[in-house]
């Protein structure tokens, strides 16, 4: 056994997450700091281990975390040519070389106080062209607004001292997000299961359901923190996968969507360094007579034609309230809704106790409005997690409900 493999054995393998390998010796802690790893995540650091290619190297492994493109770009300034391994089910699923980006947006500051990116009010987002040097120390950034040059020293200072990079943490896996959300919903009473066969919940539709979802039940700070974390993490993950396009506003339909949108907007900033604004609608709009955007939509004052909106809400039962909401959004000239994110999809067909329509509310919204619906959790996953604890009679009620109204089969 050569010395490399002996050392590597000191750091155990991981089942899901990332391994950043071939980090220049001594840089691991600086890189780790950029990642802002969740406090409960398992992470391993190996410093100054022997490497076949680079003499000594550092290495980092983080369980259950994935990197945003922003983080990969930042790591490149500290550890150019490091290798990023994405591990899934113990295997190296993807291996890529970390490379300096050609351009960096919205991360570094321009040294010129008169640059439009440093304006006191409504500063422009910085865009730098990256000029690679022979060695990493010779790398420079050129501001595309004013032409000012930032050298490697100040770049490193901004990265390691000023904390700019610490804005924005790694992505978490879908499974972890699902778990945290479900835990918060159940503990906080937002997801309730019929306790005995005789006590079903009667829904607005008249259907007698074995469970009930109401995010309005979450009123304690801890649950709200988890909601914030789950919505922001889910959205960041879907954006990174290219499923949710970039957007300017998080919109929450009144009433329940309002607090969710505010939490999400703040979570995206705190956890992922994304700067979005928050908007919501007034319900009492009909009394006003003149239906102008700023009378109906709070936050519309910042809106500029062509901007994009992400809508968040708890769940959709009929689809009708959502269609209403999207009507109101038409007051915003030339807007685009990039998607609707809900906490839980009931995965059942529209209609009432006796009438069952062909479509689910999500399909209805996708077809009628061309808006894609994303759900963080859904009933099929939830059922698969709780079914072993249900007695046979309760199980039968769940299956019966979903045989009748479901868009999915429960097993
Ligand atoms: N790794 C891990 N857990 C796994 C699989 C791999 O921690 N389940 C780590 C390995 O210890 C190694 C890195 O991920 O540090 C890359 O794995 P692999 O491609 O198998 O190793 P090498 O061939 O040494 O990589 P390279 O060619 O990039 O040097
Ligand atoms: Zn500038």
Coordinates of C-alpha atoms and ligand atoms in Angstrom, one line a residue:
X1 CA 0.0 0.0 0.0
X2 CA 1.5 3.4 -1.0
X3 CA 1.4 6.3 1.4
X4 CA -1.4 8.0 -0.4
X5 CA -3.9 5.2 0.0
X6 CA -2.8 4.8 3.6
X7 CA -3.6 8.4 4.3
X8 CA -6.8 8.3 2.4
X9 CA -8.0 5.5 4.6
X10 CA -7.9 7.9 7.5
X11 CA -10.8 9.7 5.9
X12 CA -13.7 7.4 5.4
X13 CA -15.8 7.1 2.2
X14 CA -19.1 8.9 2.1
X15 CA -22.4 7.7 0.6
X16 CA -23.8 11.0 -0.7
X17 CA -22.2 14.4 -1.1
X18 CA -19.1 16.0 -2.5
X19 CA -15.3 15.4 -2.3
X20 CA -13.1 18.3 -3.3
X21 CA -9.8 16.8 -4.1
X22 CA -6.4 18.2 -5.2
X23 CA -6.8 21.4 -3.1
X24 CA -3.4 23.2 -2.8
X25 CA -1.8 22.2 0.6
X26 CA -2.9 24.4 3.4
X27 CA -6.0 25.8 1.6
X28 CA -8.6 23.4 2.8
X29 CA -9.9 25.5 5.7
X30 CA -10.3 28.5 3.5
X31 CA -12.2 26.5 1.0
X32 CA -14.4 24.9 3.7
X33 CA -15.2 28.4 4.9
X34 CA -16.6 29.3 1.5
X35 CA -18.9 26.4 1.6
X36 CA -20.7 27.4 4.8
X37 CA -21.5 23.9 5.6
X38 CA -24.6 23.2 7.7
X39 CA -23.6 22.8 11.4
X40 CA -25.0 19.3 11.5
X41 CA -23.4 18.1 8.3
X42 CA -20.6 15.5 8.5
X43 CA -17.4 16.9 7.0
X44 CA -13.9 15.6 6.8
X45 CA -10.7 17.5 6.1
X46 CA -7.4 16.0 5.2
X47 CA -4.5 18.4 5.2
X48 CA -1.1 18.0 3.7
X49 CA -1.6 14.4 2.5
X50 CA 0.8 13.0 -0.1
X51 CA -0.4 13.3 -3.7
X52 CA 0.9 11.6 -6.7
X53 CA 0.7 14.7 -8.8
X54 CA 1.1 17.7 -6.5
X55 CA 3.5 16.6 -3.7
X56 CA 1.2 17.6 -0.9
X57 CA -2.5 18.3 -1.2
X58 CA -5.6 19.0 0.9
X59 CA -9.0 17.3 0.6
X60 CA -12.5 18.0 1.8
X61 CA -15.5 15.7 2.0
X62 CA -18.9 16.9 2.9
X63 CA -21.8 14.5 3.4
X64 CA -25.3 15.5 2.0
X65 CA -24.2 18.8 0.5
X66 CA -23.9 19.9 -3.1
X67 CA -22.3 23.0 -4.5
X68 CA -24.0 25.9 -6.2
X69 CA -22.3 27.2 -9.4
X70 CA -21.5 30.4 -7.4
X71 CA -19.6 28.4 -4.9
X72 CA -17.7 26.4 -7.5
X73 CA -16.7 29.7 -9.1
X74 CA -15.5 31.0 -5.8
X75 CA -13.5 27.9 -4.9
X76 CA -11.7 28.3 -8.2
X77 CA -10.0 31.5 -7.0
X78 CA -8.5 29.5 -4.0
X79 CA -8.0 26.1 -5.5
X80 CA -7.8 26.3 -9.3
X81 CA -7.6 22.8 -10.8
X82 CA -9.1 21.1 -7.7
X83 CA -11.3 18.2 -8.6
X84 CA -14.9 18.1 -7.6
X85 CA -16.4 14.6 -7.2
X86 CA -20.1 14.2 -6.7
X87 CA -20.8 11.1 -4.8
X88 CA -24.2 9.3 -5.0
X89 CA -24.8 5.9 -3.4
X90 CA -21.1 5.5 -2.6
X91 CA -20.0 5.9 -6.3
X92 CA -18.3 8.9 -8.0
X93 CA -21.2 10.0 -10.1
X94 CA -19.5 13.0 -11.7
X95 CA -15.9 14.2 -11.6
X96 CA -15.0 17.7 -12.9
X97 CA -12.1 20.0 -12.8
X98 CA -12.8 23.3 -11.0
X99 CA -11.8 26.1 -13.3
X100 CA -11.8 29.9 -13.1
X101 CA -14.9 31.3 -14.6
X102 CA -14.6 33.7 -17.6
X103 CA -16.8 36.1 -15.8
X104 CA -18.1 36.6 -12.3
X105 CA -21.3 38.4 -11.5
X106 CA -22.6 39.9 -8.3
X107 CA -19.9 38.6 -6.1
X108 CA -16.8 40.8 -5.9
X109 CA -16.8 44.6 -5.3
X110 CA -15.2 47.1 -7.6
X111 CA -12.4 49.1 -6.0
X112 CA -13.5 52.3 -7.8
X113 CA -15.8 54.3 -5.5
X114 CA -17.3 56.1 -8.5
X115 CA -18.2 52.9 -10.3
X116 CA -22.0 52.5 -10.9
X117 CA -21.7 49.2 -8.9
X118 CA -20.9 51.3 -5.9
X119 CA -23.7 53.8 -6.2
X120 CA -25.4 54.4 -2.9
X121 CA -28.9 54.0 -4.2
X122 CA -29.8 51.2 -6.7
X123 CA -26.2 50.1 -7.4
X124 CA -25.7 47.9 -10.5
X125 CA -24.7 44.3 -10.0
X126 CA -21.0 43.9 -10.6
X127 CA -19.7 42.0 -13.6
X128 CA -16.0 41.3 -13.9
X129 CA -14.2 39.7 -16.8
X130 CA -11.6 37.3 -15.4
X131 CA -8.1 37.6 -16.8
X132 CA -6.2 34.4 -16.0
X133 CA -2.5 34.6 -15.3
X134 CA 0.1 31.9 -15.7
X135 CA -0.1 31.4 -12.0
X136 CA -3.2 31.9 -9.9
X137 CA -1.5 34.9 -8.2
X138 CA -1.4 36.7 -11.6
X139 CA -5.2 36.5 -12.0
X140 CA -7.0 39.9 -12.4
X141 CA -10.6 41.0 -12.5
X142 CA -11.7 43.7 -15.0
X143 CA -14.8 45.7 -14.1
X144 CA -17.1 45.8 -17.2
X145 CA -18.6 49.1 -16.0
X146 CA -15.6 51.3 -15.3
X147 CA -12.6 49.2 -16.4
X148 CA -11.0 49.2 -13.0
X149 CA -8.7 46.3 -12.3
X150 CA -8.7 44.2 -9.1
X151 CA -5.5 42.2 -8.5
X152 CA -5.3 38.8 -6.8
X153 CA -4.4 40.2 -3.3
X154 CA -7.6 42.2 -2.9
X155 CA -9.6 39.3 -4.5
X156 CA -8.3 36.9 -1.8
X157 CA -9.1 39.5 0.9
X158 CA -12.6 39.8 -0.3
X159 CA -12.9 36.0 -0.4
X160 CA -11.3 35.2 2.9
X161 CA -11.7 38.2 5.1
X162 CA -14.7 40.3 4.1
X163 CA -17.1 37.4 4.3
X164 CA -18.7 38.1 0.9
X165 CA -18.3 34.6 -0.1
X166 CA -19.8 33.3 3.1
X167 CA -23.1 34.6 1.8
X168 CA -24.6 31.5 0.3
X169 CA -24.2 28.0 1.5
X170 CA -24.1 24.6 -0.3
X171 CA -27.1 22.9 -1.7
X172 CA -28.8 20.1 0.2
X173 CA -30.2 17.0 -1.2
X174 CA -33.8 16.7 -2.1
X175 CA -34.2 13.9 0.4
X176 CA -33.0 16.0 3.2
X177 CA -35.3 18.9 2.3
X178 CA -38.2 16.5 2.2
X179 CA -37.3 15.1 5.6
X180 CA -37.0 18.5 7.3
X181 CA -40.2 19.7 5.8
X182 CA -42.2 16.6 6.8
X183 CA -40.8 16.7 10.3
X184 CA -41.8 20.4 10.7
X185 CA -45.3 19.8 9.3
X186 CA -46.0 16.8 11.6
X187 CA -44.4 18.2 14.7
X188 CA -46.1 21.6 14.3
X189 CA -49.5 20.1 13.6
X190 CA -49.7 21.3 10.0
X191 CA -50.0 17.8 8.7
X192 CA -52.5 15.8 10.7
X193 CA -53.4 12.2 10.2
X194 CA -56.9 10.8 11.0
X195 CA -56.4 9.2 14.5
X196 CA -59.0 6.5 14.2
X197 CA -61.1 5.1 11.4
X198 CA -64.1 7.0 12.7
X199 CA -62.6 10.5 12.5
X200 CA -61.8 11.5 9.0
X201 CA -61.3 15.2 8.1
X202 CA -63.9 16.8 6.0
X203 CA -62.3 19.0 3.3
X204 CA -63.7 22.1 1.7
X205 CA -64.6 19.9 -1.3
X206 CA -66.7 17.7 1.0
X207 CA -64.4 14.8 0.6
X208 CA -63.6 12.8 3.8
X209 CA -59.9 12.6 3.9
X210 CA -57.6 10.5 6.1
X211 CA -55.2 13.5 6.5
X212 CA -55.3 17.3 6.5
X213 CA -52.7 19.9 5.5
X214 CA -52.8 23.4 6.9
X215 CA -49.5 25.4 7.0
X216 CA -51.4 28.0 8.9
X217 CA -51.0 25.8 12.0
X218 CA -47.3 26.6 12.0
X219 CA -47.0 29.6 14.3
X220 CA -44.0 28.9 16.4
X221 CA -40.6 30.3 15.5
X222 CA -38.9 27.0 15.2
X223 CA -41.4 25.7 12.6
X224 CA -41.2 28.9 10.7
X225 CA -37.4 28.6 10.6
X226 CA -37.7 25.1 9.1
X227 CA -40.3 26.3 6.5
X228 CA -37.9 29.1 5.5
X229 CA -35.1 26.6 5.2
X230 CA -37.1 24.0 3.3
X231 CA -38.6 26.5 0.8
X232 CA -35.3 28.4 0.2
X233 CA -33.2 25.2 -0.1
X234 CA -35.7 23.5 -2.4
X235 CA -35.9 26.6 -4.7
X236 CA -32.1 27.0 -4.8
X237 CA -31.7 23.3 -5.7
X238 CA -34.2 23.4 -8.5
X239 CA -32.6 26.6 -9.8
X240 CA -29.2 24.9 -9.9
X241 CA -30.7 22.0 -11.8
X242 CA -32.2 24.4 -14.3
X243 CA -35.8 23.5 -13.4
X244 CA -36.8 26.8 -11.9
X245 CA -35.5 29.7 -14.0
X246 CA -34.0 32.8 -12.3
X247 CA -36.6 35.4 -11.0
X248 CA -36.9 38.8 -9.4
X249 CA -39.8 38.4 -7.0
X250 CA -41.2 35.8 -4.6
X251 CA -45.0 36.3 -4.6
X252 CA -47.3 34.9 -1.9
X253 CA -51.1 34.7 -2.5
X254 CA -53.0 36.1 0.5
X255 CA -53.4 35.1 3.2
X256 CA -51.3 32.0 3.9
X257 CA -48.9 32.6 1.0
X258 CA -47.8 36.0 2.4
X259 CA -45.7 34.8 5.3
X260 CA -44.3 31.9 3.2
X261 CA -43.2 34.3 0.5
X262 CA -41.6 36.6 3.1
X263 CA -39.8 33.7 4.7
X264 CA -38.7 32.3 1.4
X265 CA -37.3 35.6 0.2
X266 CA -35.3 36.1 3.4
X267 CA -34.2 32.5 3.4
X268 CA -32.9 32.8 -0.2
X269 CA -30.8 35.8 0.9
X270 CA -29.5 34.4 4.1
X271 CA -28.7 30.9 3.0
X272 CA -27.9 31.3 -0.7
X273 CA -27.0 34.9 -1.1
X274 CA -29.8 35.6 -3.6
X275 CA -31.3 39.0 -3.7
X276 CA -35.0 38.8 -4.5
X277 CA -37.9 41.0 -3.5
X278 CA -41.2 39.9 -2.0
X279 CA -44.8 40.8 -3.1
X280 CA -48.3 39.8 -2.1
X281 CA -51.9 40.7 -3.1
X282 CA -54.6 42.4 -1.0
X283 CA -57.8 40.4 -0.8
X284 CA -60.0 43.5 -0.4
X285 CA -58.9 44.8 -3.8
X286 CA -62.4 44.7 -5.3
X287 CA -63.7 47.6 -3.2
X288 CA -61.2 50.0 -4.7
X289 CA -62.7 50.6 -8.1
X290 CA -59.5 51.3 -9.9
X291 CA -57.5 48.2 -10.2
X292 CA -54.0 49.4 -10.4
X293 CA -51.0 47.2 -9.5
X294 CA -49.9 49.2 -6.5
X295 CA -53.4 49.2 -5.0
X296 CA -53.8 45.4 -5.4
X297 CA -50.2 44.2 -5.1
X298 CA -48.0 45.2 -2.2
X299 CA -44.4 45.5 -3.4
X300 CA -45.5 46.4 -6.9
X301 CA -43.7 49.8 -6.6
X302 CA -40.4 48.2 -7.5
X303 CA -41.7 46.3 -10.4
X304 CA -40.4 47.0 -13.9
X305 CA -41.9 45.5 -17.1
X306 CA -40.3 42.2 -18.1
X307 CA -39.5 41.0 -14.6
X308 CA -40.1 37.5 -13.4
X309 CA -42.1 36.1 -10.5
X310 CA -42.0 32.9 -8.5
X311 CA -45.2 32.1 -6.6
X312 CA -45.1 30.1 -3.3
X313 CA -48.0 28.6 -1.4
X314 CA -48.9 25.8 1.0
X315 CA -50.9 23.4 -1.2
X316 CA -53.6 23.5 -3.9
X317 CA -56.9 21.9 -3.4
X318 CA -59.2 23.4 -6.1
X319 CA -56.8 25.4 -8.2
X320 CA -59.4 28.2 -8.3
X321 CA -57.8 30.5 -5.8
X322 CA -54.5 30.2 -7.6
X323 CA -56.1 31.1 -11.0
X324 CA -57.5 34.2 -9.2
X325 CA -54.1 35.1 -8.0
X326 CA -52.6 34.8 -11.5
X327 CA -55.3 37.1 -12.8
X328 CA -54.3 39.7 -10.4
X329 CA -50.7 39.4 -11.5
X330 CA -51.8 40.6 -14.9
X331 CA -51.8 44.1 -13.4
X332 CA -48.0 43.9 -13.7
X333 CA -47.3 44.8 -17.2
X334 CA -45.3 42.2 -19.2
X335 CA -44.6 40.0 -16.3
X336 CA -43.6 36.3 -16.4
X337 CA -44.4 33.7 -13.8
X338 CA -41.5 31.2 -13.7
X339 CA -43.3 28.7 -11.5
X340 CA -45.5 27.9 -8.5
X341 CA -43.8 26.1 -5.5
X342 CA -46.1 24.4 -3.0
X343 CA -45.2 22.6 0.2
X344 CA -47.3 19.5 -0.3
X345 CA -49.1 18.1 -3.3
X346 CA -52.1 16.1 -2.3
X347 CA -51.9 14.3 -5.7
X348 CA -55.7 14.0 -6.1
X349 CA -58.1 14.9 -8.9
X350 CA -60.2 18.1 -8.7
X351 CA -63.9 17.9 -7.9
X352 CA -66.0 17.2 -4.8
X353 CA -67.1 14.2 -2.8
X354 CA -69.0 12.6 -5.7
X355 CA -67.6 14.3 -8.8
X356 CA -64.1 13.5 -9.8
X357 CA -62.6 15.5 -12.6
X358 CA -60.0 14.2 -14.9
X359 CA -57.3 16.7 -13.9
X360 CA -55.4 17.5 -10.7
X361 CA -55.1 21.2 -9.7
X362 CA -51.5 21.2 -10.7
X363 CA -52.3 19.9 -14.1
X364 CA -55.0 22.4 -14.4
X365 CA -52.7 25.3 -13.7
X366 CA -50.0 23.9 -16.0
X367 CA -52.5 23.5 -18.8
X368 CA -54.7 26.6 -18.3
X369 CA -51.9 29.0 -17.5
X370 CA -48.7 27.3 -18.7
X371 CA -47.2 27.6 -15.2
X372 CA -45.2 24.7 -13.9
X373 CA -46.1 23.5 -10.4
X374 CA -43.3 22.2 -8.1
X375 CA -44.0 20.5 -4.8
X376 CA -41.5 20.0 -2.1
X377 CA -43.3 17.0 -0.6
X378 CA -46.2 14.9 -1.9
X379 CA -48.6 12.4 -0.5
X380 CA -47.1 9.3 -2.2
X381 CA -43.7 10.0 -0.4
X382 CA -45.5 10.8 2.9
X383 CA -47.6 7.7 2.7
X384 CA -44.6 5.5 2.0
X385 CA -43.0 6.8 5.2
X386 CA -46.0 6.5 7.5
X387 CA -47.7 3.3 6.2
X388 CA -45.8 0.9 8.4
X389 CA -47.2 2.6 11.5
X390 CA -50.8 2.4 10.3
X391 CA -53.1 -0.4 11.4
X392 CA -54.8 -2.4 8.7
X393 CA -58.2 -0.5 8.9
X394 CA -56.5 2.9 8.6
X395 CA -54.4 1.6 5.7
X396 CA -57.5 0.5 4.0
X397 CA -59.0 4.0 4.4
X398 CA -56.0 5.6 2.8
X399 CA -56.0 3.2 -0.1
X400 CA -59.7 3.7 -0.6
X401 CA -59.4 7.5 -0.6
X402 CA -56.7 7.4 -3.2
X403 CA -58.4 4.7 -5.3
X404 CA -61.3 7.0 -5.6
X405 CA -59.8 10.5 -5.8
X406 CA -56.1 10.0 -6.3
X407 CA -53.9 10.9 -9.2
X408 CA -51.4 8.3 -7.9
X409 CA -51.8 4.8 -6.5
X410 CA -50.7 4.3 -3.0
X411 CA -49.0 1.0 -2.2
Ligands
LIG1 N1 -14.6 9.1 -2.4 C1 -15.3 9.1 -1.2 N2 -16.5 8.4 -1.1 C2 -16.9 7.6 -2.1 C3 -16.2 7.5 -3.3 C4 -15.1 8.3 -3.4 O1 -15.0 9.9 -0.3 N3 -18.0 6.8 -1.9 C5 -13.4 10.0 -2.6 C6 -12.2 9.2 -2.7 O2 -11.6 8.9 -1.5 C7 -11.3 10.2 -3.5 C8 -12.3 11.0 -4.3 O3 -13.6 10.8 -3.7 O4 -10.6 11.1 -2.6 C9 -12.3 10.6 -5.8 O5 -12.6 9.2 -5.9 P1 -11.9 8.4 -7.0 O6 -12.3 9.0 -8.3 O7 -12.3 6.9 -6.8 O8 -10.4 8.5 -6.7 P2 -9.1 8.9 -7.6 O9 -9.0 8.0 -8.7 O10 -7.9 8.9 -6.6 O11 -9.5 10.4 -8.0 P3 -8.6 11.3 -9.1 O12 -8.4 10.6 -10.3 O13 -9.5 12.5 -9.2 O14 -7.3 11.6 -8.3
LIG2 ZN1 -16.2 49.3 -11.6

